C-alpha positions as a printed NumPy array, in Angstrom:
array([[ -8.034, 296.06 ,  72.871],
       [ -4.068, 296.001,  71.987],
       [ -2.526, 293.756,  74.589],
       [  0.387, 293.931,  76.762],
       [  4.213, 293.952,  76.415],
       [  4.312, 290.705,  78.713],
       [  1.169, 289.001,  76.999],
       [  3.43 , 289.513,  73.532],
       [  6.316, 287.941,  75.024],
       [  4.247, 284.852,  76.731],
       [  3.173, 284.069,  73.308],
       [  7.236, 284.381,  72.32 ],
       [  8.09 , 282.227,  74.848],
       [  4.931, 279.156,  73.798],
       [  6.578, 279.579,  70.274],
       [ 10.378, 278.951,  71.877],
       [  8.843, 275.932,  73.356],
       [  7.23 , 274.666,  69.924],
       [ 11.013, 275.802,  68.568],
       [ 12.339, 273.429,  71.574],
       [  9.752, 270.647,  70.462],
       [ 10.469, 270.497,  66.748],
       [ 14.33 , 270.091,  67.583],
       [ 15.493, 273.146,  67.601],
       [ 17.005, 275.461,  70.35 ],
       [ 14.876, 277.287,  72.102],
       [ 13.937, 280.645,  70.533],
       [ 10.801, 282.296,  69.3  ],
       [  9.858, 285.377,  67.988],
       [  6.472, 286.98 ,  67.134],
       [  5.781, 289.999,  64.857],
       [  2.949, 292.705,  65.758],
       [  1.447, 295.46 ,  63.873],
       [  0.658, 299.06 ,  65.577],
       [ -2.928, 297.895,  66.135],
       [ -1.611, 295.181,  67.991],
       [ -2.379, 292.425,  65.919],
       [  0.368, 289.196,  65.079],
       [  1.402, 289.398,  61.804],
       [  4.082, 286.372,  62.161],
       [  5.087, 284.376,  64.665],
       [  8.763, 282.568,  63.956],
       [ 10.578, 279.543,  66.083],
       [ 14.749, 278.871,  65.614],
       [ 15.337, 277.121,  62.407],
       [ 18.834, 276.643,  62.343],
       [ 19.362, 272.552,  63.444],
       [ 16.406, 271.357,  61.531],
       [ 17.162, 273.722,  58.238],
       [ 20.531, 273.383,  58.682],
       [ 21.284, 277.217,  58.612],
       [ 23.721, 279.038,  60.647],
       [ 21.461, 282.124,  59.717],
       [ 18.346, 280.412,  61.236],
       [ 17.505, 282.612,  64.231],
       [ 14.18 , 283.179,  64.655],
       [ 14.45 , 286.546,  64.64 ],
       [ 16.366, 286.599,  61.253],
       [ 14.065, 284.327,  59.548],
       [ 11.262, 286.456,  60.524],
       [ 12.766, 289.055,  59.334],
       [ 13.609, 287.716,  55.8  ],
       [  9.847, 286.387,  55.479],
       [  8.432, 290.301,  56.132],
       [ 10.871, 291.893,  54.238],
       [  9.221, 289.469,  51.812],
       [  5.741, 290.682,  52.998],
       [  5.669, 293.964,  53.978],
       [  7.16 , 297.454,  52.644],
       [  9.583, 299.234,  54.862],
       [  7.412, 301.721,  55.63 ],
       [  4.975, 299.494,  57.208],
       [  7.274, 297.189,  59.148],
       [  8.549, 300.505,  60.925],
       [  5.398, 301.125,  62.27 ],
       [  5.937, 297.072,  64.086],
       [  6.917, 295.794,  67.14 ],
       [  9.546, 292.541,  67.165],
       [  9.123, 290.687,  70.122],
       [ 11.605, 287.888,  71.385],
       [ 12.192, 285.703,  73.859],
       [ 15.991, 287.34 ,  74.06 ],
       [ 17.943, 290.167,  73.273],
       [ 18.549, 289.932,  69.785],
       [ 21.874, 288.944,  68.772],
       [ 24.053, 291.224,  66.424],
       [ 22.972, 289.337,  63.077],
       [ 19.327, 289.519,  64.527],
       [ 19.762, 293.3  ,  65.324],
       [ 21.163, 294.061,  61.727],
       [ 18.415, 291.787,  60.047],
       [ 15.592, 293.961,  61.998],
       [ 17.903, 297.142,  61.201],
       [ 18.094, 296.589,  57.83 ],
       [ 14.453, 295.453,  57.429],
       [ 13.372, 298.29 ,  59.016],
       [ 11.146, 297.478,  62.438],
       [ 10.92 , 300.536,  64.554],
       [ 10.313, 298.986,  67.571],
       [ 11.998, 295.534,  69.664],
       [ 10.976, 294.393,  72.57 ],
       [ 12.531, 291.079,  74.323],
       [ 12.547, 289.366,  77.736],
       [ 15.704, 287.725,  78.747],
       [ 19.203, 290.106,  78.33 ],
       [ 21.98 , 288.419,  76.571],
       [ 23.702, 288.533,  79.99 ],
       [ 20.889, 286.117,  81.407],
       [ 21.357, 283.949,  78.163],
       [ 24.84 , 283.74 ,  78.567],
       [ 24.422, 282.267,  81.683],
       [ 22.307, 279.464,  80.79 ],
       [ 24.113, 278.639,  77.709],
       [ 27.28 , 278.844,  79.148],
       [ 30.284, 277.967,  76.927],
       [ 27.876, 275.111,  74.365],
       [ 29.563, 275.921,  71.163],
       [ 26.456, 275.771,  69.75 ],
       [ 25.348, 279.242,  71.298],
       [ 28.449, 281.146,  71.555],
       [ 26.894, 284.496,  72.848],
       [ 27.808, 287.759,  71.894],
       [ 28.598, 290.435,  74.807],
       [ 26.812, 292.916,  72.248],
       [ 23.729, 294.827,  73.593],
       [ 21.209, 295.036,  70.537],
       [ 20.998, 298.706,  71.428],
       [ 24.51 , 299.305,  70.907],
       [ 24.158, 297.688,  67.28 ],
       [ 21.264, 299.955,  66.859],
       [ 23.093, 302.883,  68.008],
       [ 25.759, 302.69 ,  65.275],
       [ 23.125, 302.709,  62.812],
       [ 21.067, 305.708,  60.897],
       [ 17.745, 304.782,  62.793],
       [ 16.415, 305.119,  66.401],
       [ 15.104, 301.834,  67.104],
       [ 12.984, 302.06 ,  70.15 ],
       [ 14.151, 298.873,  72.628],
       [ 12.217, 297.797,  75.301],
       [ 13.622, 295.212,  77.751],
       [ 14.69 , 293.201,  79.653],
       [ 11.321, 292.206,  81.64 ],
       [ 13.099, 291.127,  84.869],
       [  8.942, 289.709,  85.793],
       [  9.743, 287.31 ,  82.409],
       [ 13.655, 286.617,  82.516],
       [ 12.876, 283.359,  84.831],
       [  9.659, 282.148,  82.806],
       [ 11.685, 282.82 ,  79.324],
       [ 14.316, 280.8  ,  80.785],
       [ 12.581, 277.932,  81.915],
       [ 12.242, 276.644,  78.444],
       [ 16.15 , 276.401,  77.797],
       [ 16.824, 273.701,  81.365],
       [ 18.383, 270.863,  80.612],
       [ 18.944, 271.935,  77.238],
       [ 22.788, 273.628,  77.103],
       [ 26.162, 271.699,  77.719],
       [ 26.897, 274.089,  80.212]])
């Protein structure tokens, strides 16, 4: 039995807190087939691999593009903790997931992150990145019943 949108993203936001733990900010991704099983699971990367690139989403991403043929990964779902970013959006455009689904908008992340230079959020809606592209990308999110519980892993950690 294939489980829920919300039990996807609890297991997004456990791997943000391993991201958190291992010194890195705290982001996670997880990658699902269409029988709903996790292919990958990803945390941030970018302070302990010293890569600006290091999004979890991205370096999911790059590892399945690795994995998987095109024509598979659009039949997956991305799941993050939040709204992927725009270099996040065009690594899942360009390695060709049909499907994203994330908790917290980049409106909510904004907020927590405030002005830390080491988050400087785009006001870019993933879907709007999407839009400009060839593909329909379905987009599911934000889940208002996760926004809180997503966030709860980033207190204390922003210089707000």
């Amino acid at each position: 039995m294939q489980k829920s949108h919300e039990e996807y993203l609890r297991r997004c936001i456990e791997v943000s807190r391993l991201s958190r733990e291992h010194g890195n900010t705290p982001f996670g991704c997880i990658l699902v087939d269409s029988d709903g099983n996790i292919l990958m699971e990803q945390e941030n990367v970018e302070i302990t691999e010293g890569k600006c690139t290091g999004h979890a989403e991205t370096t999911l991403m790059e590892k399945a593009s690795q994995t998987y043929s095109k024509d598979y990964l659009w039949s997956c779902t991305l799941y993050s903790t939040a709204e992927p970013c725009a270099m996040c959006s065009g690594a899942m455009y360009w390695g060709n997931v049909g499907c994203v689904v994330y908790a917290m908008s980049e409106k909510a992340l904004l907020r927590l992150t405030g002005s830390d230079g080491q988050n400087p959020t785009f006001n870019l809606p993933c879907r709007e990145v999407f839009a400009r592209g060839q593909k329909e990308i379905k987009v599911l999110g934000p889940y208002p019943a996760l926004e809180e519980e997503a966030a709860e892993v980033h207190k204390n950690f922003w210089n707000t």
